[in-house]
């Protein structure tokens, strides 16, 4: 027990952008897990640049979701024994349409071009997608490769990885048992 609460495993959402990561984050909060969705702070940025997966915010938080941790699942697995990993997936055509819409707005228009947010977003887009602008063929390849690599890495470790299709209708009925907590009596969040 820590601070009167039972110790819980770290939880990492490995889904790519637009696969239900915000919905997953909200659901994890409902289940009592204090996770950060796409954190943007100096410590997170430095951990990403260093490639260490030693995110300072994990000293206080239960985990991280979104592409912040998607490329670092192996390092996170080594750094946090017993952690739970959730790969959110989505039907490819629907995912590509959502990404095309999401990427319409240039990164530099979201904040001051020299801001940490813009630097972090440029870094993550390059690290995960290999580009800063939407390219349907490239995104499809990245998506397929990411899902296949995560599945292969966790092969035979079903208790450590949950593959969850939130957009396709999956929710608490799979997530709560995977995390060893009761299923809440409320609808799964969908953003």
Coordinates of C-alpha atoms in Angstrom, one line a residue:
X1 CA 0.0 0.0 0.0
X2 CA 1.1 3.5 -0.8
X3 CA -0.5 6.5 0.9
X4 CA -3.3 4.3 2.0
X5 CA -4.2 3.0 -1.5
X6 CA -3.3 -0.4 -2.8
X7 CA -0.4 -0.6 -5.2
X8 CA -1.6 -1.0 -8.8
X9 CA 0.4 -1.9 -11.8
X10 CA 1.5 0.8 -14.2
X11 CA -0.8 1.0 -17.2
X12 CA 0.3 2.1 -20.7
X13 CA -2.0 2.7 -23.7
X14 CA 0.0 1.8 -26.8
X15 CA -2.6 2.7 -29.4
X16 CA -1.8 5.1 -32.1
X17 CA -3.6 8.5 -32.3
X18 CA -7.3 8.3 -33.2
X19 CA -7.7 4.7 -32.0
X20 CA -9.7 5.7 -28.9
X21 CA -6.8 6.7 -26.6
X22 CA -8.8 9.6 -25.1
X23 CA -11.7 7.3 -24.4
X24 CA -9.3 4.8 -22.9
X25 CA -7.8 7.5 -20.6
X26 CA -11.2 8.6 -19.4
X27 CA -12.2 4.9 -18.8
X28 CA -9.0 4.3 -16.8
X29 CA -9.7 7.3 -14.7
X30 CA -13.2 5.9 -14.0
X31 CA -11.5 2.6 -12.9
X32 CA -9.3 4.5 -10.5
X33 CA -6.1 4.7 -12.5
X34 CA -4.4 8.1 -12.7
X35 CA -3.0 8.1 -16.2
X36 CA -1.8 11.0 -18.4
X37 CA -3.0 11.3 -21.9
X38 CA -0.3 12.7 -24.3
X39 CA 1.6 14.6 -21.5
X40 CA 3.5 17.6 -22.6
X41 CA 6.1 18.6 -20.0
X42 CA 9.9 19.0 -20.0
X43 CA 10.5 15.7 -18.2
X44 CA 8.4 13.8 -20.7
X45 CA 10.1 15.5 -23.6
X46 CA 13.5 14.8 -22.3
X47 CA 12.7 11.1 -21.6
X48 CA 11.4 10.8 -25.2
X49 CA 14.6 12.4 -26.6
X50 CA 16.8 10.2 -24.4
X51 CA 14.8 7.1 -25.4
X52 CA 14.9 5.9 -21.9
X53 CA 11.2 5.6 -21.1
X54 CA 12.0 6.9 -17.6
X55 CA 9.2 9.4 -17.6
X56 CA 9.4 11.5 -14.4
X57 CA 5.6 11.8 -14.1
X58 CA 5.4 8.0 -13.5
X59 CA 6.7 8.7 -10.0
X60 CA 3.2 10.2 -9.2
X61 CA 1.0 8.8 -12.0
X62 CA -0.3 5.3 -12.8
X63 CA 0.6 5.4 -16.5
X64 CA 0.5 7.1 -19.9
X65 CA -1.6 6.7 -23.0
X66 CA -1.3 7.7 -26.7
X67 CA 1.7 7.9 -29.0
X68 CA 3.8 9.3 -26.2
X69 CA 4.5 5.7 -25.2
X70 CA 3.6 3.8 -28.3
X71 CA 7.2 3.5 -29.6
X72 CA 8.6 2.7 -26.1
X73 CA 6.6 -0.4 -25.1
X74 CA 9.7 -2.6 -24.8
X75 CA 11.5 -0.1 -22.7
X76 CA 8.4 0.4 -20.5
X77 CA 8.0 -3.4 -20.1
X78 CA 11.6 -3.6 -18.9
X79 CA 11.4 -0.6 -16.6
X80 CA 8.0 -1.5 -15.0
X81 CA 7.8 -5.2 -14.4
X82 CA 4.1 -6.3 -14.0
X83 CA 2.8 -3.3 -16.0
X84 CA -0.3 -3.7 -18.0
X85 CA -0.4 -2.7 -21.7
X86 CA -3.5 -1.8 -23.7
X87 CA -3.3 -1.7 -27.5
X88 CA -6.2 0.3 -28.8
X89 CA -7.0 -0.6 -32.4
X90 CA -9.5 0.5 -35.0
X91 CA -10.7 -0.6 -38.5
X92 CA -8.2 0.8 -40.9
X93 CA -10.3 2.8 -43.3
X94 CA -12.2 4.5 -40.4
X95 CA -8.9 5.2 -38.7
X96 CA -7.3 6.7 -41.8
X97 CA -10.3 9.1 -42.3
X98 CA -10.1 10.2 -38.7
X99 CA -6.3 10.8 -39.0
X100 CA -6.7 12.8 -42.3
X101 CA -9.2 15.1 -40.5
X102 CA -7.0 15.3 -37.4
X103 CA -3.8 16.1 -39.3
X104 CA -5.5 18.9 -41.5
X105 CA -4.4 21.5 -39.0
X106 CA -0.7 22.2 -39.2
X107 CA 1.4 21.6 -36.0
X108 CA 2.7 25.1 -36.0
X109 CA -0.9 26.6 -35.9
X110 CA -1.6 24.9 -32.6
X111 CA 0.8 26.9 -30.4
X112 CA 3.9 29.1 -30.6
X113 CA 6.2 27.4 -33.1
X114 CA 9.0 27.3 -30.4
X115 CA 6.7 25.9 -27.7
X116 CA 7.4 22.6 -26.0
X117 CA 4.0 21.4 -27.3
X118 CA 5.0 21.9 -30.9
X119 CA 8.5 20.4 -30.3
X120 CA 7.0 17.4 -28.6
X121 CA 4.4 16.9 -31.4
X122 CA 7.0 17.2 -34.1
X123 CA 9.2 14.7 -32.4
X124 CA 6.4 12.2 -31.8
X125 CA 5.0 12.5 -35.3
X126 CA 8.5 11.9 -36.8
X127 CA 9.3 9.0 -34.4
X128 CA 5.9 7.2 -34.8
X129 CA 4.8 8.1 -38.4
X130 CA 8.1 9.2 -40.0
X131 CA 6.5 12.4 -41.2
X132 CA 4.8 15.6 -40.0
X133 CA 2.0 15.6 -42.6
X134 CA -0.7 13.0 -43.2
X135 CA 0.1 10.4 -45.8
X136 CA -2.5 7.7 -46.1
X137 CA -0.2 5.0 -47.5
X138 CA 2.5 5.7 -44.9
X139 CA 0.0 5.8 -42.0
X140 CA -1.5 2.5 -43.1
X141 CA 1.9 0.8 -43.1
X142 CA 2.8 2.3 -39.7
X143 CA -0.5 1.2 -38.2
X144 CA -0.2 -2.4 -39.5
X145 CA 3.5 -2.6 -38.5
X146 CA 2.8 -1.2 -35.0
X147 CA 0.0 -3.6 -34.3
X148 CA 2.0 -6.6 -35.6
X149 CA 5.1 -5.7 -33.6
X150 CA 3.2 -5.2 -30.4
X151 CA 1.3 -8.5 -30.8
X152 CA 4.6 -10.3 -31.6
X153 CA 6.4 -8.8 -28.6
X154 CA 3.7 -9.8 -26.2
X155 CA 3.0 -13.2 -27.8
X156 CA 2.3 -15.7 -25.0
X157 CA 1.8 -13.0 -22.4
X158 CA -2.0 -12.5 -22.7
X159 CA -2.1 -11.3 -19.0
X160 CA 0.1 -8.4 -19.9
X161 CA -1.5 -7.1 -23.2
X162 CA -5.1 -6.3 -23.9
X163 CA -6.1 -5.5 -27.5
X164 CA -9.2 -3.3 -27.3
X165 CA -11.3 -2.0 -30.2
X166 CA -13.1 0.9 -28.5
X167 CA -14.4 2.4 -31.8
X168 CA -15.8 -1.1 -32.6
X169 CA -17.8 -1.2 -29.4
X170 CA -15.5 -3.0 -26.9
X171 CA -15.2 -1.4 -23.4
X172 CA -15.4 -2.0 -19.7
X173 CA -16.4 -5.7 -20.2
X174 CA -12.9 -6.4 -21.4
X175 CA -10.9 -3.6 -19.8
X176 CA -12.0 -4.0 -16.1
X177 CA -11.3 -7.7 -15.8
X178 CA -7.9 -7.3 -17.5
X179 CA -7.0 -4.8 -14.8
X180 CA -8.6 -6.8 -12.0
X181 CA -11.2 -4.2 -11.1
X182 CA -15.0 -4.3 -11.0
X183 CA -16.9 -3.3 -14.1
X184 CA -18.5 0.1 -13.5
X185 CA -22.2 0.6 -13.8
X186 CA -22.0 3.3 -16.4
X187 CA -21.4 3.5 -20.2
X188 CA -17.9 3.4 -21.6
X189 CA -16.7 6.9 -22.6
X190 CA -16.6 7.5 -26.4
X191 CA -14.9 10.6 -27.8

